PDB file of C-alpha atoms in Angstrom:
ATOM      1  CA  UNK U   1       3.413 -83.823 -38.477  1.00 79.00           C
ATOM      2  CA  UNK U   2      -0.538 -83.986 -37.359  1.00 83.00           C
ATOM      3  CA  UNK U   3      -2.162 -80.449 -38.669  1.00 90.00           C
ATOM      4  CA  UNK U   4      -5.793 -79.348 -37.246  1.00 94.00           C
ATOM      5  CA  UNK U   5      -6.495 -76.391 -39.744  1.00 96.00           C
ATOM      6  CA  UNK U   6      -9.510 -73.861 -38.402  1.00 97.00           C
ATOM      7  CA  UNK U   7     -11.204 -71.295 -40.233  1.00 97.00           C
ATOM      8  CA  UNK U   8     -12.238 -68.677 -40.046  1.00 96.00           C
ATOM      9  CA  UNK U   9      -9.800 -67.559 -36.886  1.00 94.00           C
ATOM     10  CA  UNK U  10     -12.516 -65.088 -36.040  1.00 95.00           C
ATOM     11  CA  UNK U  11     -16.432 -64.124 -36.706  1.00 95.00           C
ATOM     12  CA  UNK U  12     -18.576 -61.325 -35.617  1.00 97.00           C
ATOM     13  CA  UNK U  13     -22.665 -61.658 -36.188  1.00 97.00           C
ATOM     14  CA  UNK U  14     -25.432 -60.661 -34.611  1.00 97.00           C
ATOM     15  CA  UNK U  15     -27.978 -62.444 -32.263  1.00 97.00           C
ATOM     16  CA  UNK U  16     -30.220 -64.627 -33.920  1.00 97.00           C
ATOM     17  CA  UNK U  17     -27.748 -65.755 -37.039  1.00 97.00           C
ATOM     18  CA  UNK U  18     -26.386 -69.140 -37.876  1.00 98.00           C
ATOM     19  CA  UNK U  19     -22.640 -69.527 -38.113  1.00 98.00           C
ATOM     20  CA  UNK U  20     -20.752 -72.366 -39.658  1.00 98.00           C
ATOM     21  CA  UNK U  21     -17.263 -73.112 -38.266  1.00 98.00           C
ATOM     22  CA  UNK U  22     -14.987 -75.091 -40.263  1.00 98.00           C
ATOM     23  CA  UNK U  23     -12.105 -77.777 -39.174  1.00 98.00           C
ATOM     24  CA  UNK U  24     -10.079 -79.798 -41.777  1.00 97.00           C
ATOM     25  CA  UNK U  25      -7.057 -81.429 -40.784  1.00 96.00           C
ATOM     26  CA  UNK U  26      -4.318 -83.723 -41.998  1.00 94.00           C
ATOM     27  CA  UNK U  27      -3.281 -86.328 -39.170  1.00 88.00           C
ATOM     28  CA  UNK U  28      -1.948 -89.994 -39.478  1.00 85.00           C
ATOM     29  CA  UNK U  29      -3.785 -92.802 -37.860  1.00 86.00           C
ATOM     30  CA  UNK U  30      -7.246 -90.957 -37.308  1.00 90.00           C
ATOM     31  CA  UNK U  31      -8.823 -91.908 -34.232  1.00 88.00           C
ATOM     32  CA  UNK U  32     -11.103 -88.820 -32.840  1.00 90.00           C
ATOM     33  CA  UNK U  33     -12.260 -85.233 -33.712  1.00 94.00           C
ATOM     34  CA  UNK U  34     -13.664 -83.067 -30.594  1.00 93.00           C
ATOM     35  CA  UNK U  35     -14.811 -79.837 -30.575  1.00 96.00           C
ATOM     36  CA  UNK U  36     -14.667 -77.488 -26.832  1.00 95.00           C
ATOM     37  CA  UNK U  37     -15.870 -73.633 -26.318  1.00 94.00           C
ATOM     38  CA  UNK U  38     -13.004 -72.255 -24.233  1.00 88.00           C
ATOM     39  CA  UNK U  39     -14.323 -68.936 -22.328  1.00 83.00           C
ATOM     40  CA  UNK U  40     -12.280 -67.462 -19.860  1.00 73.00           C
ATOM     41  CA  UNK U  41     -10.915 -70.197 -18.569  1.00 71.00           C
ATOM     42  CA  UNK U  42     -10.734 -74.301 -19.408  1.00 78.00           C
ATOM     43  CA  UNK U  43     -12.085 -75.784 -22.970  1.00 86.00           C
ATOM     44  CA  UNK U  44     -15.645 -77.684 -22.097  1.00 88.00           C
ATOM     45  CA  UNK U  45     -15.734 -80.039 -24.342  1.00 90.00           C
ATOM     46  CA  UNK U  46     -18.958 -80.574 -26.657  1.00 95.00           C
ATOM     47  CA  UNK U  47     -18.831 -83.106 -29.079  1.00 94.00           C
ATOM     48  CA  UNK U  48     -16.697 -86.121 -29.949  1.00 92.00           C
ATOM     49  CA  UNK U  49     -16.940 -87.359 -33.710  1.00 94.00           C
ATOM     50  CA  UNK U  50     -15.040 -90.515 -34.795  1.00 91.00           C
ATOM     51  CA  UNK U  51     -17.588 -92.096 -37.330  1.00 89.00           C
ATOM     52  CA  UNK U  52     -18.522 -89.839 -41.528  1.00 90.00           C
ATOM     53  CA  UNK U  53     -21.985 -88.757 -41.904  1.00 90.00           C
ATOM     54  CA  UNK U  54     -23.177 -88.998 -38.287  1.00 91.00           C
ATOM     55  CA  UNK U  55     -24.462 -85.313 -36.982  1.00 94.00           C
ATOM     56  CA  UNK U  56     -24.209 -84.994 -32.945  1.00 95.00           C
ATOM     57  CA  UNK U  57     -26.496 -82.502 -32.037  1.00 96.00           C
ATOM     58  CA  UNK U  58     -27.061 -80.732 -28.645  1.00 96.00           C
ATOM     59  CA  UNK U  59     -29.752 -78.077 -28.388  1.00 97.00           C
ATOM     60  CA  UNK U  60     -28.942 -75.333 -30.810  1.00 98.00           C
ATOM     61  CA  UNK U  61     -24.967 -76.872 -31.433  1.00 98.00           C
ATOM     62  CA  UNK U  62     -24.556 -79.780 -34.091  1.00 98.00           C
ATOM     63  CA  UNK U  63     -21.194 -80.872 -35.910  1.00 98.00           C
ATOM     64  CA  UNK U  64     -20.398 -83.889 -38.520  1.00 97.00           C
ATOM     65  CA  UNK U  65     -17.444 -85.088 -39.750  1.00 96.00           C
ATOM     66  CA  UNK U  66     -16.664 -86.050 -43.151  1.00 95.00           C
ATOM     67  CA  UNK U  67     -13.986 -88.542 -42.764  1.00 91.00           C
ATOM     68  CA  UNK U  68     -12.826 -88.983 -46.815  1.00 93.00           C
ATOM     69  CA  UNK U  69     -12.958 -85.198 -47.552  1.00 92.00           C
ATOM     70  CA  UNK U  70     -10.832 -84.828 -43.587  1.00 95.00           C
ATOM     71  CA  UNK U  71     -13.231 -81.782 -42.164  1.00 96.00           C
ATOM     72  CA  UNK U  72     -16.164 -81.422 -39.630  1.00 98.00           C
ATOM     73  CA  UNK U  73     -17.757 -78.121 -39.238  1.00 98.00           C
ATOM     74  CA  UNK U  74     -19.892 -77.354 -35.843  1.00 98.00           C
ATOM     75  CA  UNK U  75     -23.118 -75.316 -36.680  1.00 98.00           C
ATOM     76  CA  UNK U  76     -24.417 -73.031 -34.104  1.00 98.00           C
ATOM     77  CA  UNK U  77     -27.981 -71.944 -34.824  1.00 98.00           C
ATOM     78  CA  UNK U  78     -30.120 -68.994 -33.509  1.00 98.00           C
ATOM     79  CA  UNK U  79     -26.972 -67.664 -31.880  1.00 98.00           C
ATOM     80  CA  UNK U  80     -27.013 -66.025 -28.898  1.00 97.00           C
ATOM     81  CA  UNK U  81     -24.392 -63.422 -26.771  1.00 96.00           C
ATOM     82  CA  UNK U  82     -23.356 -66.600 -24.444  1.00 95.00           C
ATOM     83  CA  UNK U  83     -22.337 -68.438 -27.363  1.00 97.00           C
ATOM     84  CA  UNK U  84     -19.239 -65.674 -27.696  1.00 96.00           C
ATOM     85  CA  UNK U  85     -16.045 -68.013 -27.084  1.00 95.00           C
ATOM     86  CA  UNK U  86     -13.150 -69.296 -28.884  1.00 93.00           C
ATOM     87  CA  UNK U  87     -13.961 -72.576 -30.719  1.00 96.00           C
ATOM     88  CA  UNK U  88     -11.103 -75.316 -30.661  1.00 94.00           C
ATOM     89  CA  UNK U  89     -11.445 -78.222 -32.878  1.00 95.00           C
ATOM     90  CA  UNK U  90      -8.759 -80.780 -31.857  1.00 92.00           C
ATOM     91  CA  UNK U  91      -7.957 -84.347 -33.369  1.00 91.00           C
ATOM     92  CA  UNK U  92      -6.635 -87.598 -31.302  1.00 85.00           C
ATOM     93  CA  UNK U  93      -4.704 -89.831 -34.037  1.00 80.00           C
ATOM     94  CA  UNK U  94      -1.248 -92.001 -32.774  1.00 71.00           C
ATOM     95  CA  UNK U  95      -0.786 -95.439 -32.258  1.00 60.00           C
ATOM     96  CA  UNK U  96      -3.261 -96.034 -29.392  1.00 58.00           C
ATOM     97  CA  UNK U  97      -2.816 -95.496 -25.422  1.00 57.00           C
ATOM     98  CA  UNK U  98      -3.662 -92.128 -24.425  1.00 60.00           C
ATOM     99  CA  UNK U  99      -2.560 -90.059 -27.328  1.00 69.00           C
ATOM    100  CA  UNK U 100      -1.855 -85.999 -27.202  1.00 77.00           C
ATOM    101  CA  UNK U 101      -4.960 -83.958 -29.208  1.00 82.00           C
ATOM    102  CA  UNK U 102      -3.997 -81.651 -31.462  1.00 87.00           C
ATOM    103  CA  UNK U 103      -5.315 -78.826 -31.688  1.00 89.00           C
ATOM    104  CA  UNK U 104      -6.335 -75.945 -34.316  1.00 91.00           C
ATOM    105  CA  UNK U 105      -5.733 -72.361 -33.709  1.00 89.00           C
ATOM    106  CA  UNK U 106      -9.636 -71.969 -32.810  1.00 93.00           C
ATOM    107  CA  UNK U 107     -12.606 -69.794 -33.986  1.00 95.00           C
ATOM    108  CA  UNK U 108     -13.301 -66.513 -32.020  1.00 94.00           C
ATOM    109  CA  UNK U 109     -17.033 -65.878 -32.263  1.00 96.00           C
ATOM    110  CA  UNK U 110     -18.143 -62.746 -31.266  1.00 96.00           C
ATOM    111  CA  UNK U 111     -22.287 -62.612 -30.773  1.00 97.00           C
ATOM    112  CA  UNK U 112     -23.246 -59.051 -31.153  1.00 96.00           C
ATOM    113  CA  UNK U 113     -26.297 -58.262 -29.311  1.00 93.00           C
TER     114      UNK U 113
ATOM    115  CA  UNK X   1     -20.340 -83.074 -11.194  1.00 66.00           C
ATOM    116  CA  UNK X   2     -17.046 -83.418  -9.558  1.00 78.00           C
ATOM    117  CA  UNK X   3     -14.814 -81.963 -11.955  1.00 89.00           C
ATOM    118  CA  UNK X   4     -10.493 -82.081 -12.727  1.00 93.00           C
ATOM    119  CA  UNK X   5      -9.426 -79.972  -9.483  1.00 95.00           C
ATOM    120  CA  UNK X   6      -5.873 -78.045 -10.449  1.00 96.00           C
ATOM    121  CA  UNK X   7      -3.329 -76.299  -7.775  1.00 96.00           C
ATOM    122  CA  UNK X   8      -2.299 -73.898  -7.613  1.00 95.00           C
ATOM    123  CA  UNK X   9      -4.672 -71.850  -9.707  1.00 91.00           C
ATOM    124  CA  UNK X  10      -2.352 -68.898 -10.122  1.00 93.00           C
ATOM    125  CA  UNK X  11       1.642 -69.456  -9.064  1.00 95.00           C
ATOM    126  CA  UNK X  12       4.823 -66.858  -9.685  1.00 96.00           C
ATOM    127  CA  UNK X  13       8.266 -67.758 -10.015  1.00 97.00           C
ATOM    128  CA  UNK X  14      11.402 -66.475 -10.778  1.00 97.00           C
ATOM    129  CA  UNK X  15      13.793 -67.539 -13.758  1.00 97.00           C
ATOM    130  CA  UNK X  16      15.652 -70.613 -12.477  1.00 97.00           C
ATOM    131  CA  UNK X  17      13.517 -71.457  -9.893  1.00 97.00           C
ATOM    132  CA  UNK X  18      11.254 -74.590 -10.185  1.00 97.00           C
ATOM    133  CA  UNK X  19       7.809 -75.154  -9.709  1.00 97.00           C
ATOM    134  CA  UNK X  20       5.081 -77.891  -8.809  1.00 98.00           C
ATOM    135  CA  UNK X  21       1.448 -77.834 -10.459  1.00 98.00           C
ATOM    136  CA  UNK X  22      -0.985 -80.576  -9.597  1.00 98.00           C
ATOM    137  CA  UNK X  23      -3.860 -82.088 -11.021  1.00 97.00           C
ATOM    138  CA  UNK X  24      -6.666 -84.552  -9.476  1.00 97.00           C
ATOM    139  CA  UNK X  25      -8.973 -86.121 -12.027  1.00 96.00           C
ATOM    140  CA  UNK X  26     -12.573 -86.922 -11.910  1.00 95.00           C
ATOM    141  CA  UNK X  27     -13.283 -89.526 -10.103  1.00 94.00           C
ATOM    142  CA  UNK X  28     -12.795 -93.181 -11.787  1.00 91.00           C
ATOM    143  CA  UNK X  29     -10.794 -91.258 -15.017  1.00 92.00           C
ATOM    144  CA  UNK X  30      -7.574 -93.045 -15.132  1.00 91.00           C
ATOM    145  CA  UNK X  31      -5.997 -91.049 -17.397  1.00 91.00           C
ATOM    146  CA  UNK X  32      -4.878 -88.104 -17.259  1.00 94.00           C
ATOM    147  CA  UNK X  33      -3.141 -85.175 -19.795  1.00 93.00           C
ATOM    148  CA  UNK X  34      -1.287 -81.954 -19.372  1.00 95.00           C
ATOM    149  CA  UNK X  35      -1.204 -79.409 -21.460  1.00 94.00           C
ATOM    150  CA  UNK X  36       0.326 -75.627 -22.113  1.00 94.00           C
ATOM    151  CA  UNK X  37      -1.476 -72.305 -23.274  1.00 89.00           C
ATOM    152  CA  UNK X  38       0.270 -69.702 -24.345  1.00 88.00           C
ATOM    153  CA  UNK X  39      -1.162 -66.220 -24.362  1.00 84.00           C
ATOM    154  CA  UNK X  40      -3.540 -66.500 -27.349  1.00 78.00           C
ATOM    155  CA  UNK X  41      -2.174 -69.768 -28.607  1.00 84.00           C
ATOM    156  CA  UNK X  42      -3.964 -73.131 -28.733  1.00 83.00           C
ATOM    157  CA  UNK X  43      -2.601 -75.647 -26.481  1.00 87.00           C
ATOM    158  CA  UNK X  44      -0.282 -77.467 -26.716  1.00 89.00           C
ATOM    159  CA  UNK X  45      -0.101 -81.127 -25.532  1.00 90.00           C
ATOM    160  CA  UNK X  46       2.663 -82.389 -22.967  1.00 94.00           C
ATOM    161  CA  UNK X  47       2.729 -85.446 -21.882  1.00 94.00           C
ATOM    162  CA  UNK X  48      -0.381 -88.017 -20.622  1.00 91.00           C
ATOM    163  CA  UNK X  49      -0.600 -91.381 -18.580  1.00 93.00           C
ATOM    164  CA  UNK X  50      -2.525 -93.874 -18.416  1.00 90.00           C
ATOM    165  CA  UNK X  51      -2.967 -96.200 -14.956  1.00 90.00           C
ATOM    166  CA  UNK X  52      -0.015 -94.720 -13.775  1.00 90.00           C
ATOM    167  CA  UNK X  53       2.440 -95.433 -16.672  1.00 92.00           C
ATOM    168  CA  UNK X  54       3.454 -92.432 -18.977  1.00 90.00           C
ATOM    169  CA  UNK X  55       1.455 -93.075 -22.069  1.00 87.00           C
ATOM    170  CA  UNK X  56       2.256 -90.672 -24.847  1.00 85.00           C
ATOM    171  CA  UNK X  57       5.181 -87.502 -25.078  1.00 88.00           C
ATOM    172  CA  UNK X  58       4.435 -84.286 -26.575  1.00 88.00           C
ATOM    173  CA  UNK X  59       6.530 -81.064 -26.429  1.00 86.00           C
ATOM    174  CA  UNK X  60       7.612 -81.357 -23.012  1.00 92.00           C
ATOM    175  CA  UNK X  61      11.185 -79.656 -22.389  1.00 94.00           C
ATOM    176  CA  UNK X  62      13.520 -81.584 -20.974  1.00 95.00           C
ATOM    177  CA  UNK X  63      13.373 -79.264 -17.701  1.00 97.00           C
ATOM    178  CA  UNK X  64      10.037 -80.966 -17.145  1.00 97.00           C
ATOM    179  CA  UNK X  65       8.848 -84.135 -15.868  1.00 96.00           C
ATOM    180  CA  UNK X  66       5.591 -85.313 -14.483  1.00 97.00           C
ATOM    181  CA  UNK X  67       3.972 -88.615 -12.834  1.00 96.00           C
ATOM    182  CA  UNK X  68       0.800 -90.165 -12.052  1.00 96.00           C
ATOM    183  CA  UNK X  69       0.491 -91.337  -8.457  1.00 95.00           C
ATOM    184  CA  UNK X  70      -1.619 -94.589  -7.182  1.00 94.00           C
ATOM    185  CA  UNK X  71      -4.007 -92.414  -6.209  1.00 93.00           C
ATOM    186  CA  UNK X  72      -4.887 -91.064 -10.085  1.00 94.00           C
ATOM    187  CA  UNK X  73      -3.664 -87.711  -9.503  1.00 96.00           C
ATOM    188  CA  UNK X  74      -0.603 -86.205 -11.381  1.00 97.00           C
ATOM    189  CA  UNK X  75       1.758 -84.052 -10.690  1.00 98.00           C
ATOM    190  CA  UNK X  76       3.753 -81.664 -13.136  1.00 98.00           C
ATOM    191  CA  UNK X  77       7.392 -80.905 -12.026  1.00 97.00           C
ATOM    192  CA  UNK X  78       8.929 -77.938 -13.859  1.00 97.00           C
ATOM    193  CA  UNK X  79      12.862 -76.691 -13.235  1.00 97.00           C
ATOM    194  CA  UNK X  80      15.210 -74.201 -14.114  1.00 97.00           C
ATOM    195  CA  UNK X  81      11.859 -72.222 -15.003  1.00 97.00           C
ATOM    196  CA  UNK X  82      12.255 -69.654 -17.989  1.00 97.00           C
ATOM    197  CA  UNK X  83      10.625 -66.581 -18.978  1.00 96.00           C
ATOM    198  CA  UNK X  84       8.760 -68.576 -22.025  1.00 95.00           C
ATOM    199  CA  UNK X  85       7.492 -71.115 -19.441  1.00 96.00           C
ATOM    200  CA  UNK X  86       5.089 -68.216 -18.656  1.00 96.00           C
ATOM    201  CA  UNK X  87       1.892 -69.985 -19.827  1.00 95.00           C
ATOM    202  CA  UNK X  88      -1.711 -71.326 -18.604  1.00 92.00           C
ATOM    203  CA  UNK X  89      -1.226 -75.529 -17.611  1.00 95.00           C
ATOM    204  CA  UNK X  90      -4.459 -77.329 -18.014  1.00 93.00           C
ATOM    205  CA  UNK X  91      -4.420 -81.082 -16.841  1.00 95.00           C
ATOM    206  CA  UNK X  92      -7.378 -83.032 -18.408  1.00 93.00           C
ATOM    207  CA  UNK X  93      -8.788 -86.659 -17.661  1.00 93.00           C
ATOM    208  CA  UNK X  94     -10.909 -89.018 -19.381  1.00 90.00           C
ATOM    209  CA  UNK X  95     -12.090 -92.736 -18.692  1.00 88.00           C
ATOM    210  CA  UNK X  96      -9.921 -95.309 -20.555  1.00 76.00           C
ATOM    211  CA  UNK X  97      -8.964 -94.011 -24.197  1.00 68.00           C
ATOM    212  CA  UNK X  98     -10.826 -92.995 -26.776  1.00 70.00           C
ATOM    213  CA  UNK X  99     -13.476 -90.721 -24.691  1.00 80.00           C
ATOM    214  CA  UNK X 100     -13.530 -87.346 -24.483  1.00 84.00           C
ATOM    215  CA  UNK X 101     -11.010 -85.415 -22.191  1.00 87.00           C
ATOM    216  CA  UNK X 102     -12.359 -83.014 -19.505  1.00 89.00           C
ATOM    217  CA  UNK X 103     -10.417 -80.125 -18.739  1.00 90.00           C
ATOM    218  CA  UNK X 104      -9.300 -78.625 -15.518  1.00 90.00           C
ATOM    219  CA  UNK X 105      -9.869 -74.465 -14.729  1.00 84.00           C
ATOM    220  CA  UNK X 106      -5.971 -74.359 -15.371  1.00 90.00           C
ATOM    221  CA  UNK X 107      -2.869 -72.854 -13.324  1.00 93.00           C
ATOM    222  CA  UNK X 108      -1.455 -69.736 -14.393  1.00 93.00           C
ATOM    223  CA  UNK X 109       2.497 -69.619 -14.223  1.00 96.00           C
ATOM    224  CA  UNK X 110       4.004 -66.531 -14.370  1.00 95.00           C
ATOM    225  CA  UNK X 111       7.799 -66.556 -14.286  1.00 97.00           C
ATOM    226  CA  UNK X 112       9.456 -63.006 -13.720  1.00 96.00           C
TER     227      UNK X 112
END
């Protein structure tokens, strides 16, 4: 059974830190690892890894996955009270077609002003 | 950006009864996922298809059953509804596989 392992399941800093948010997982036929900030309502999705070593970055987000050790972590620098959301890290691994993702239990970050 | 459009956003049911939830996709995705929330759980993944053909099979009950029309939407058909079926549904597209899936805002089922 695909597993999508997050940690920690919740984090409170203040404005202006860095945080580190951590996603192994244990899946068979890797394909895709995405990471969304889900708010109040649907996940927005924010990066899509599939290749070790690469770092995606988007203003003060960046993630990289490390495909022999099976994690990615998504770094959020200079934080800032909209960046207060849960964090799901989800993996797409099957036999091809339009497989399921599988998701991890997410992050809540809490920025504290 | 035209975005995945879901219907109703909120619904209520009662036990037994059964219940539609629909799902348009951005324009040109032609595939298209649903999924169930929980309160405070991750989601869970359902069922997806791809050009109109069921693609892959999560943990849909039995009770459920969905399609893809010619027109790329989907709809989610859910009987016999149950208390647990209480849940947020997000449908989500993408273009072709492997690229990212966009969410829809969700519907809300409640079942009393």
């Amino acid at each position: 059974e695909d597993k999508v392992v997050q940690s920690p399941l919740s984090l409170v800093v203040h404005e202006g830190d860095t945080v580190t948010l951590n996603c192994s997982y244990e899946v068979t036929n890797f394909r895709s690892l995405l990471w969304y900030k889900q708010e109040k309502k649907a996940p927005t999705f924010l990066f899509m890894l599939t290749s070790s070593g690469i770092e995606k970055k988007s203003g003060r987000l960046s993630s990289i996955l490390d495909k022999k050790e099976l994690f990615s972590i998504l770094n959020i620098t200079a934080t800032q009270t909209g960046d207060s959301a849960i964090y799901l890290c989800a993996v797409e691994a099957g036999r091809g077609g339009a497989d399921g993702l599988t998701f991890g239990k997410g992050t809540h970050l809490i920025i504290q002003p | 950006a035209a975005g995945v459009i879901q219907s109703p956003r909120h619904l209520i049911k009662e036990k037994r009864e059964t219940a539609t939830l629909k799902c348009y996709p951005i324009p040109r995705h032609d595939t298209v996922y649903w999924y169930q929330q929980g309160p405070g759980q991750d989601p869970q993944f359902l069922i997806s298809f791809y050009e109109k053909m069921q693609s892959d099979k999560g943990s849909i009950p039995d009770r459920f059953s969905a399609q893809q029309f010619s027109d790329y939407h989907s709809e989610l058909n859910m009987s016999s509804l149950e208390l647990g079926d209480s849940a947020l549904y997000f449908c989500a597209s993408s273009l072709g596989q492997g690229s990212p899936l966009h969410f829809g805002n969700g519907t809300r089922l409640t079942v009393t």
